[in-house]
Coordinates of C-alpha atoms in Angstrom, one line a residue:
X1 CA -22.6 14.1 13.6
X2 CA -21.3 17.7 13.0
X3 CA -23.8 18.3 10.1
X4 CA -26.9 17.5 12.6
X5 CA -25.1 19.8 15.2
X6 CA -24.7 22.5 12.7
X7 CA -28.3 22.1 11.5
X8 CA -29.0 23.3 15.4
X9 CA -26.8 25.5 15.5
X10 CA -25.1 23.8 18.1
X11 CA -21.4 23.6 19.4
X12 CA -19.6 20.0 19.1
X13 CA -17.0 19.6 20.8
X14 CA -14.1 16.9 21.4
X15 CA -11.5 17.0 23.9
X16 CA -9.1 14.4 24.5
X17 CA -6.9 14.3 27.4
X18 CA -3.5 14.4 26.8
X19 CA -2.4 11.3 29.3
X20 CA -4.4 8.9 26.8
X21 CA -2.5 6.7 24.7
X22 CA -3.1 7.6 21.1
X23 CA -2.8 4.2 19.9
X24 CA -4.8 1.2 21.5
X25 CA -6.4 -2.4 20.4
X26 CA -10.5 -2.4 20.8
X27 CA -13.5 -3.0 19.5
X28 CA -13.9 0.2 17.0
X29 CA -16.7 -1.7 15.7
X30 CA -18.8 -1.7 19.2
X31 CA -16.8 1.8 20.6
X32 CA -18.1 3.6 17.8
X33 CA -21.7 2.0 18.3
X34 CA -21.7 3.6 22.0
X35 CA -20.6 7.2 20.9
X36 CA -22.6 7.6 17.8
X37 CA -26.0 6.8 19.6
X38 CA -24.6 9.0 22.6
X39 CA -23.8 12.0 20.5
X40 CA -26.7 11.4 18.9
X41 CA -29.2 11.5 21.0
X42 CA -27.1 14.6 22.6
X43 CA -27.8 16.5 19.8
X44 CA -31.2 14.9 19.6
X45 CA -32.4 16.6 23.4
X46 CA -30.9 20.0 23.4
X47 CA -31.7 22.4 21.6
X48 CA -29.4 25.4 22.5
X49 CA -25.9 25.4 23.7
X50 CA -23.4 22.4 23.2
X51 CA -22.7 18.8 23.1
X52 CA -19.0 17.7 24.3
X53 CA -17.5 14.7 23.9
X54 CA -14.5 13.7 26.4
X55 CA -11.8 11.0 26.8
X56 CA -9.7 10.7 29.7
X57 CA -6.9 7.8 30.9
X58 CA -8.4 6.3 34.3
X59 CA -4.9 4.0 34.5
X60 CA -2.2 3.1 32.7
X61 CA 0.1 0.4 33.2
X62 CA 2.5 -1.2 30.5
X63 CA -0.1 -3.7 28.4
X64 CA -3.4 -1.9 29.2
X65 CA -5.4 1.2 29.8
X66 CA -8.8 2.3 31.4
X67 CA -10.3 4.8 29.5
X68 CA -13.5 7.0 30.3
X69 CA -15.5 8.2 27.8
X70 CA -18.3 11.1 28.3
X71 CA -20.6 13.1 26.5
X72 CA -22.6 16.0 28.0
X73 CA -25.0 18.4 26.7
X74 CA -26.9 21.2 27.6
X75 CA -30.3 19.5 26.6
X76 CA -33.4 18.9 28.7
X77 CA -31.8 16.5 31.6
X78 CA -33.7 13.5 33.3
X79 CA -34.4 13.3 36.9
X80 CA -32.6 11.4 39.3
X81 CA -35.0 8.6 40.0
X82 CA -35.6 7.7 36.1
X83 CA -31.6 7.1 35.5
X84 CA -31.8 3.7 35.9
X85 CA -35.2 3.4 33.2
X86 CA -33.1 5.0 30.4
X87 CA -30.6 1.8 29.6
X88 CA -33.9 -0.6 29.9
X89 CA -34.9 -1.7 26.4
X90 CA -38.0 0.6 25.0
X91 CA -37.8 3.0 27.6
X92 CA -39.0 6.6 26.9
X93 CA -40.0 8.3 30.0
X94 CA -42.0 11.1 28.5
X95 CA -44.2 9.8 25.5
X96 CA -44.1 13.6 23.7
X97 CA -40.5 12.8 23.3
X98 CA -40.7 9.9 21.1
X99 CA -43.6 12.0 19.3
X100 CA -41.7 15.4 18.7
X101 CA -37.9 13.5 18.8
X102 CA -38.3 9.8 17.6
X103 CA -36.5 7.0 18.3
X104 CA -37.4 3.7 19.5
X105 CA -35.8 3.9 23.5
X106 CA -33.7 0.7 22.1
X107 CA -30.2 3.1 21.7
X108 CA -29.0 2.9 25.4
X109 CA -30.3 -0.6 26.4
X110 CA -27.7 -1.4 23.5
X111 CA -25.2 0.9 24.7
X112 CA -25.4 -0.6 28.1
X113 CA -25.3 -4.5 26.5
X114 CA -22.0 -3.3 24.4
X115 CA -19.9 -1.6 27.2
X116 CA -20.9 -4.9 29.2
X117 CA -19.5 -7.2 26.4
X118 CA -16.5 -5.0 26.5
X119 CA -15.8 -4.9 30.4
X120 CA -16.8 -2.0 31.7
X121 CA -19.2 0.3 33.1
X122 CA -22.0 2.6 31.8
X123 CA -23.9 5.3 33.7
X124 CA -25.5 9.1 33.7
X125 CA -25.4 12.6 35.5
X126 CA -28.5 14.5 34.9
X127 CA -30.6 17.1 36.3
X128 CA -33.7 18.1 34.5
X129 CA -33.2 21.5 32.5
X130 CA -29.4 21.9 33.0
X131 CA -28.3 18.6 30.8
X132 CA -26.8 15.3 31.0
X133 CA -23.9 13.4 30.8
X134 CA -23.7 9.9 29.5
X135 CA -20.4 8.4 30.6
X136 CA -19.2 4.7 30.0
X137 CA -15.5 3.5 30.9
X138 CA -14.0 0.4 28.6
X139 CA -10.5 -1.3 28.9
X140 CA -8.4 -1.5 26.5
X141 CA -5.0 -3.1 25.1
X142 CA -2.4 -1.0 24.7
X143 CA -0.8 -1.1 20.9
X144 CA 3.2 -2.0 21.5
X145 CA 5.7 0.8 20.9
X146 CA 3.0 3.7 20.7
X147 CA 2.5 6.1 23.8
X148 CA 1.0 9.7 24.5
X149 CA 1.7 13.0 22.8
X150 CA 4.4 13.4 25.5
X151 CA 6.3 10.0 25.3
X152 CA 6.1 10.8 21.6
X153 CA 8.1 13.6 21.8
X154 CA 10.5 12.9 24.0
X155 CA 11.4 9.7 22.3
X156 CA 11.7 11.2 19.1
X157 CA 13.8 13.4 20.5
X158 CA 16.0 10.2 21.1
X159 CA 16.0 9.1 17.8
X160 CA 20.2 10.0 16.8
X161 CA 20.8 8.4 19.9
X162 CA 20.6 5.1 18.7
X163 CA 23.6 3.5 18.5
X164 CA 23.7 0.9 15.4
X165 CA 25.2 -2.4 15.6
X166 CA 24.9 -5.8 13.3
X167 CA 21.6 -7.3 13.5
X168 CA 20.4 -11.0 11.7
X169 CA 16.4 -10.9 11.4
X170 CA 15.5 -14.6 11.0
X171 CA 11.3 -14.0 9.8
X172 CA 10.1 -16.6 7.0
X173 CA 7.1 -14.1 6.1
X174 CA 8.3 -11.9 3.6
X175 CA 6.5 -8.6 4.1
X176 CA 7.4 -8.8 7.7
X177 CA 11.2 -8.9 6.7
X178 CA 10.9 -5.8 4.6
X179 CA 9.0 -3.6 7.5
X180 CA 11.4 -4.7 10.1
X181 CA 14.4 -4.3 7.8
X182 CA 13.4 -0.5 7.4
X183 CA 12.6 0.2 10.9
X184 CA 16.1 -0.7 11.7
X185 CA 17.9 1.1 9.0
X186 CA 16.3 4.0 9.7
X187 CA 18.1 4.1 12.5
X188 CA 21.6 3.4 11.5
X189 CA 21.6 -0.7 11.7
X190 CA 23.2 -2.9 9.2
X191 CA 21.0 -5.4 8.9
X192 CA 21.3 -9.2 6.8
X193 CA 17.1 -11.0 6.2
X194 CA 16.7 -14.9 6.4
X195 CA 13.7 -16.9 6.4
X196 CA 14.0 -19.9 8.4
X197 CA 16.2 -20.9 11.3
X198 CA 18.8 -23.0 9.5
X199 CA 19.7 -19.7 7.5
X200 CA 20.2 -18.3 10.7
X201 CA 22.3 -20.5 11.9
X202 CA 24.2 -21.0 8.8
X203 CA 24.5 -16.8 8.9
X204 CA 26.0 -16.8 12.6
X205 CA 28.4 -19.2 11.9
X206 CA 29.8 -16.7 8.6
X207 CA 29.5 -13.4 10.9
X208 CA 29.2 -12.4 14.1
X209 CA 26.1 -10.2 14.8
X210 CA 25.5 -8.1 17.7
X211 CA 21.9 -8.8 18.1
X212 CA 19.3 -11.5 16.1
X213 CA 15.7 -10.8 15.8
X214 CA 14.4 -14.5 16.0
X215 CA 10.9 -15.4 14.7
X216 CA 9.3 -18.5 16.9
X217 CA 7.4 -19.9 14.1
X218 CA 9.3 -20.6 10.7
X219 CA 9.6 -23.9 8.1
X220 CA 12.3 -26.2 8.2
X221 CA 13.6 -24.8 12.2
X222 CA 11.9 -22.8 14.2
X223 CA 12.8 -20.5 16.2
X224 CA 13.4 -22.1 19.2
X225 CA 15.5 -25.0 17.8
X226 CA 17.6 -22.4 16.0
X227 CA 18.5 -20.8 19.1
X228 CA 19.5 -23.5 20.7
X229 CA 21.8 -24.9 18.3
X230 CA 23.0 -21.4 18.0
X231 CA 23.9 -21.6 22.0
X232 CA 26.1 -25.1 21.3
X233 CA 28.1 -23.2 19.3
X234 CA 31.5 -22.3 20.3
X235 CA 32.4 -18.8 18.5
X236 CA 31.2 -15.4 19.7
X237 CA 27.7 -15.8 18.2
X238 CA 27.2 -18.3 20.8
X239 CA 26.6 -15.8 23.4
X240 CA 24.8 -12.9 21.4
X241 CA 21.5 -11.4 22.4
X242 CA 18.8 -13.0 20.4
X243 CA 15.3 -11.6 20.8
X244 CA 12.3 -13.5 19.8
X245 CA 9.6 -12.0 17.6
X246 CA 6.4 -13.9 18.4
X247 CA 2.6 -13.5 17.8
X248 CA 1.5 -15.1 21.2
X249 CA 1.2 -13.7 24.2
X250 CA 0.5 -16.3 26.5
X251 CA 2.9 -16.4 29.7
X252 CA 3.3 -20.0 28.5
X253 CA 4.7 -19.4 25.4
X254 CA 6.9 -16.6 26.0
X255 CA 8.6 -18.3 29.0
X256 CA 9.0 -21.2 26.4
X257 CA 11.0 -18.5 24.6
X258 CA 13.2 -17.9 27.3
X259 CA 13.8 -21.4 28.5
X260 CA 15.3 -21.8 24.8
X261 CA 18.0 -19.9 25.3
X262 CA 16.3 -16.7 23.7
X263 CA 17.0 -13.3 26.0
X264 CA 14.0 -11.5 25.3
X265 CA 10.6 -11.1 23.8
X266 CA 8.9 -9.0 20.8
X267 CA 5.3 -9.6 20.4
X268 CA 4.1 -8.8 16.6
X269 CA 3.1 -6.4 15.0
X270 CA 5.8 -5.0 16.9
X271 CA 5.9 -0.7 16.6
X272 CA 9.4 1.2 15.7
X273 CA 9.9 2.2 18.8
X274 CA 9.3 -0.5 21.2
X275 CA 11.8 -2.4 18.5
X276 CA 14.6 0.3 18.5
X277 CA 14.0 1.0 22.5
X278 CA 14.5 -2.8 23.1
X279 CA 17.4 -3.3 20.8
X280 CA 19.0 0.1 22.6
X281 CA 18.7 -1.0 26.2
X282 CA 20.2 -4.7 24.8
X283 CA 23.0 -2.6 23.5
X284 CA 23.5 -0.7 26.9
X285 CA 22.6 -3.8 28.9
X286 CA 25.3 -5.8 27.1
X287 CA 28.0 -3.1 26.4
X288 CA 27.9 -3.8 22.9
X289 CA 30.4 -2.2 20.3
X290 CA 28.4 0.5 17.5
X291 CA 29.2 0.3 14.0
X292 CA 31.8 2.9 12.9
X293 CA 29.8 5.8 11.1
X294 CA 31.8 4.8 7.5
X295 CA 30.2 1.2 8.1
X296 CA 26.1 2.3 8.8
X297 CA 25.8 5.3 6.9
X298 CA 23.4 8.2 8.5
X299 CA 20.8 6.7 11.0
X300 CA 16.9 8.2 10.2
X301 CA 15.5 11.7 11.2
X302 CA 13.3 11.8 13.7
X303 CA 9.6 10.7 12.8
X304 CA 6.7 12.9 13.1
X305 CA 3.3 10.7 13.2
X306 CA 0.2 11.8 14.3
X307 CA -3.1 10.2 15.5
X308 CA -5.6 10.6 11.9
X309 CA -7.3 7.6 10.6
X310 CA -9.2 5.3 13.1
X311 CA -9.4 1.9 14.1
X312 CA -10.6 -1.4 11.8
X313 CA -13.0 0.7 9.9
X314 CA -16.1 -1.7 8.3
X315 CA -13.5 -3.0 5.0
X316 CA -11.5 -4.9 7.6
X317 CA -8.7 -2.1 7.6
X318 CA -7.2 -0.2 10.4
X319 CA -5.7 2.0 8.1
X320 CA -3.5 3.8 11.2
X321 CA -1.6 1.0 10.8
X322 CA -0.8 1.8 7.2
X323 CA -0.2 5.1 8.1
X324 CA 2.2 4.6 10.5
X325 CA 4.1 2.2 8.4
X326 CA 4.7 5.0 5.8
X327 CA 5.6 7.1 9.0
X328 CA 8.3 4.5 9.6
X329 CA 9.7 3.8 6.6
X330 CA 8.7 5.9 4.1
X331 CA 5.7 6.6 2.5
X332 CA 7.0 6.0 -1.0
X333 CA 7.8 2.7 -0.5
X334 CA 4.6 1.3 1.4
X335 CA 2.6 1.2 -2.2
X336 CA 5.4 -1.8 -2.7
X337 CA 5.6 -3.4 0.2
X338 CA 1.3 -3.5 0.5
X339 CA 1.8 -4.9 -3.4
X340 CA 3.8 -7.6 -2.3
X341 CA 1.6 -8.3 1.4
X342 CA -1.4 -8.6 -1.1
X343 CA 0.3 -11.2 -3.3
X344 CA 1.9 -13.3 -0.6
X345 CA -1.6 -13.3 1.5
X346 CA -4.0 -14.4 -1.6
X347 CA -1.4 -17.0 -1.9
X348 CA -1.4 -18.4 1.5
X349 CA -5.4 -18.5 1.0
X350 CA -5.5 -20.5 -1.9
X351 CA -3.6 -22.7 0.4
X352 CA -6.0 -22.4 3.3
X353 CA -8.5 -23.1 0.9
X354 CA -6.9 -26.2 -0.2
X355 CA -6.0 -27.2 3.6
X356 CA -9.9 -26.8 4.7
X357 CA -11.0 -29.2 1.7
X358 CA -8.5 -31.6 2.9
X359 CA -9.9 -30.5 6.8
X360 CA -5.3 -30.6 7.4
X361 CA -5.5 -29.1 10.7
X362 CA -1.5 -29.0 10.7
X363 CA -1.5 -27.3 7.8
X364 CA -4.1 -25.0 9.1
X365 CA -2.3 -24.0 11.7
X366 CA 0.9 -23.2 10.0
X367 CA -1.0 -20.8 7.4
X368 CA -3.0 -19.4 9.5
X369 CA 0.0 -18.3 12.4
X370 CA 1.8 -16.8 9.1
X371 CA -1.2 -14.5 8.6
X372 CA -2.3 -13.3 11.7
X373 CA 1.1 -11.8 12.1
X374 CA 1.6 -10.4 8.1
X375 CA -2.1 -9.5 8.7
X376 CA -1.7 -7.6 12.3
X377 CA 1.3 -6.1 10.5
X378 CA -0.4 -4.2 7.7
X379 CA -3.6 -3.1 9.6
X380 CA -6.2 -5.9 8.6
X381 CA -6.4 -6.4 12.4
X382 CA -9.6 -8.1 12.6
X383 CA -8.9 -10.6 9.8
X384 CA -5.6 -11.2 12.1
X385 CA -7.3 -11.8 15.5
X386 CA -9.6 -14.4 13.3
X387 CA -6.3 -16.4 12.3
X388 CA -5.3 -16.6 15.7
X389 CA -8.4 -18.0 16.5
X390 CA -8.0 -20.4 14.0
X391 CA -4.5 -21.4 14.8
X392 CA -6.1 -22.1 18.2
X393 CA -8.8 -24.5 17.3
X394 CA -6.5 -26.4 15.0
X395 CA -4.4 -26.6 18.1
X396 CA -7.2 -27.8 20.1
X397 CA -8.4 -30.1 17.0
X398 CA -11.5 -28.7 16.6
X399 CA -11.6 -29.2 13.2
X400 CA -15.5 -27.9 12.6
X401 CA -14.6 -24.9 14.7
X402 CA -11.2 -23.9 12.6
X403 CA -12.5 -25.1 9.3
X404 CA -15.9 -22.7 9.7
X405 CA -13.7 -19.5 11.1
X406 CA -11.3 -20.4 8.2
X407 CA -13.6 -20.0 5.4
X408 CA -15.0 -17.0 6.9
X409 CA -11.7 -15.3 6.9
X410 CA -11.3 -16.1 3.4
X411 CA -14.1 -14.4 1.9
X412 CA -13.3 -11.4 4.6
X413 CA -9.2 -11.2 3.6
X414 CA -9.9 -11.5 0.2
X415 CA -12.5 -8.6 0.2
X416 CA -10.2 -6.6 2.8
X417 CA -7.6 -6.8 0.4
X418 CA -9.5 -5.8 -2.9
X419 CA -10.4 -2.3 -0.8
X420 CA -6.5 -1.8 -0.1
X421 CA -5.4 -2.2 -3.2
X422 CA -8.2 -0.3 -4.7
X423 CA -8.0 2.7 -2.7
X424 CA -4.3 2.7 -0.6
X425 CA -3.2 5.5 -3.3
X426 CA -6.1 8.0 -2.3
X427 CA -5.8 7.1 1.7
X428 CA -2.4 7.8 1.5
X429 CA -2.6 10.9 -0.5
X430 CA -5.5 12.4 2.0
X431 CA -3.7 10.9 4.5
X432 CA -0.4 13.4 3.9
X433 CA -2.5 16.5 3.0
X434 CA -4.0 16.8 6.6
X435 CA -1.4 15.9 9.0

């Protein structure tokens, strides 16, 4: 939009407020929709001055936000009594518009349909000669761990107060291990990876660990089982923290959790510092004994991230995701550790292929709850909401329903993946330069 602006000579402007959470879960698809045919048609109707485009947080609690978006310009305005015309489909209240400006009076009909479909509200401010201002206010889910610019700082500012201890991460998928094995090293922990929940209860039985990080969905013992046997146990282990990492989000499922004996929750992708925070306040709630420095080495410097790079873009690919991953661990090592979440996912969809020809709903459902949490982890976040959706026909044996979204998500991964590989180097690169 800046070229056109430029063209005009006119000002664009963005201002965001500084209470808005930088990182959220929407629609970038449909929220991108709304503001490029506002800013658009901004630019469109004015002809000197400026158009402005401005966020600010409504409310905030701890799983969502309300945010309002504007854009006003210093165009021609609309009366009062034609507001309600403009979002009706092939409106144009002034025929020498459409003429000297184009357009087909489609763009805010769809605007209005969209911000419906998302759950909010849509309206306008205008008075004829002074401007307008097209406003629309959308909900949205909050991404876990990230808050504004000031929590930012202040919790970075926490970072070498983290007090390590022993933690067991019990995750069967292995790109998942990796990421959560650096987060916590970075900050001092000495951490041991298995893969299913007999390892981890093999493992507590060998050493006693402050804290385990327990997936809910593994092969050969899940989660939950694990922790209960864990709890029969008579040594120390018996009684240590254990804090389930779980895709679902259902109050169902995570009281499930609890009632097995886990002591928390940990819904995936889980962000660095909603996993060092929790781990922290277990360590404080239970009075637990740090590592001697000799045994943890130096804990991590404070991160620095910022907010560039933008939701799912159209390859699948919320590349802020990516980003922030090389933010928390280290950018040098995500080109291996997006190597190895390629390989592991085209396997598992050579076996969701063969599950669909066989229509194995069980099967399904296993592969599919694997990768909408490896998939929400490295940023193909719309490929990862479709496995969910999977995993929850299969559990409603729907099999035309599951094997239909299944297939789609196929051709889309496989694609999604192709672009990463193909072009992670450069992102990453451009990525560094600017921030």
């Amino acid at each position: 939009m800046r070229p056109k602006a430029q063209e005009k000579r006119l000002t664009l402007r963005v201002e965001i407020d500084k209470a808005c959470p930088r990182y959220v879960m929407v629609d970038e698809g449909r929220l991108r929709q709304i503001l490029l045919n506002m800013v658009s048609n901004g630019i469109k109707f004015t002809e000197h001055g400026k158009v402005q485009i401005k966020v600010q947080c409504q409310h905030i609690d701890d799983s969502m936000a309300y945010l309002r978006f504007m854009v006003k310009d210093s165009g021609v305005g609309v009366a009062e009594a034609d507001h309600e015309r403009l979002f009706q489909r092939f409106t144009t209240l002034d025929p020498s518009y459409s003429r000297r400006f184009g357009g087909t009076g489609l763009g805010l009909s769809i605007c209005r349909e969209l911000v419906i479909l998302m759950g909010g509200e849509i309206g306008v401010n205008s008075e004829p000669g002074v401007g307008s201002e097209f406003w629309f206010t959308v909900p949205v889910r909050l991404a876990q761990g990230y808050g504004n610019a000031d929590e930012d700082k202040e919790r970075e500012s926490q970072m070498n107060a983290y007090q390590p201890v022993k933690i067991l991460v019990a995750e069967d998928v292995v790109t998942n291990r990796l990421v959560i094995k650096a987060m916590l090293e970075s900050a001092g922990h000495k951490v041991t990876l298995v893969e299913n929940g007999i390892q981890a209860l093999q493992a507590v039985q060998m050493t006693d660990y402050a804290l385990v990080l327990m997936d809910v969905s593994m092969p050969e013992m899940d989660g939950h089982t694990a922790t209960q046997e864990i709890r029969k146990l008579t040594s120390p282990s018996s009684h240590g923290v254990i804090i389930a990492l779980t895709a679902h989000t259902m109050e169902s499922e995570i009281q499930q959790c609890l009632d097995s004996g886990m002591d928390d929750v940990l819904t995936k992708p889980v962000g660095k510092r909603a996993l060092l925070d929790k781990i922290q306040h277990w360590v404080d709630e239970r009075q637990l004994v740090p590592l001697r420095p000799e045994m943890n080495g130096l804990a991590g410097q404070p991160e620095v991230r910022d907010a560039a790079g933008s939701a799912a873009d159209s390859d699948g690919i919320d590349w802020t995701v990516v980003f922030q991953m090389g933010e928390d661990v280290g950018f040098e090592v995500v080109p291996e550790l997006v190597s190895i979440f390629v390989n592991d996912t085209l396997t598992r969809l050579d076996a969701v292929e063969d599950a669909i020809e066989l229509n194995d709903l069980t099967e399904l459902q296993r592969l599919t709850h694997a990768l909408a949490s490896s998939c929400g982890s490295y940023g193909l976040t719309p490929h990862a909401e479709s496995a969910k959706r999977i995993e929850f026909a299969c559990k409603e044996g729907d099999v035309t329903r599951a094997v239909s979204e299944a297939t789609r998500l196929v051709a889309g991964c496989h694609s999604s993946l192709q672009i990463m590989s193909a072009t992670l180097e450069q992102r990453l690169q451009t990525h560094r330069r600017i921030s």
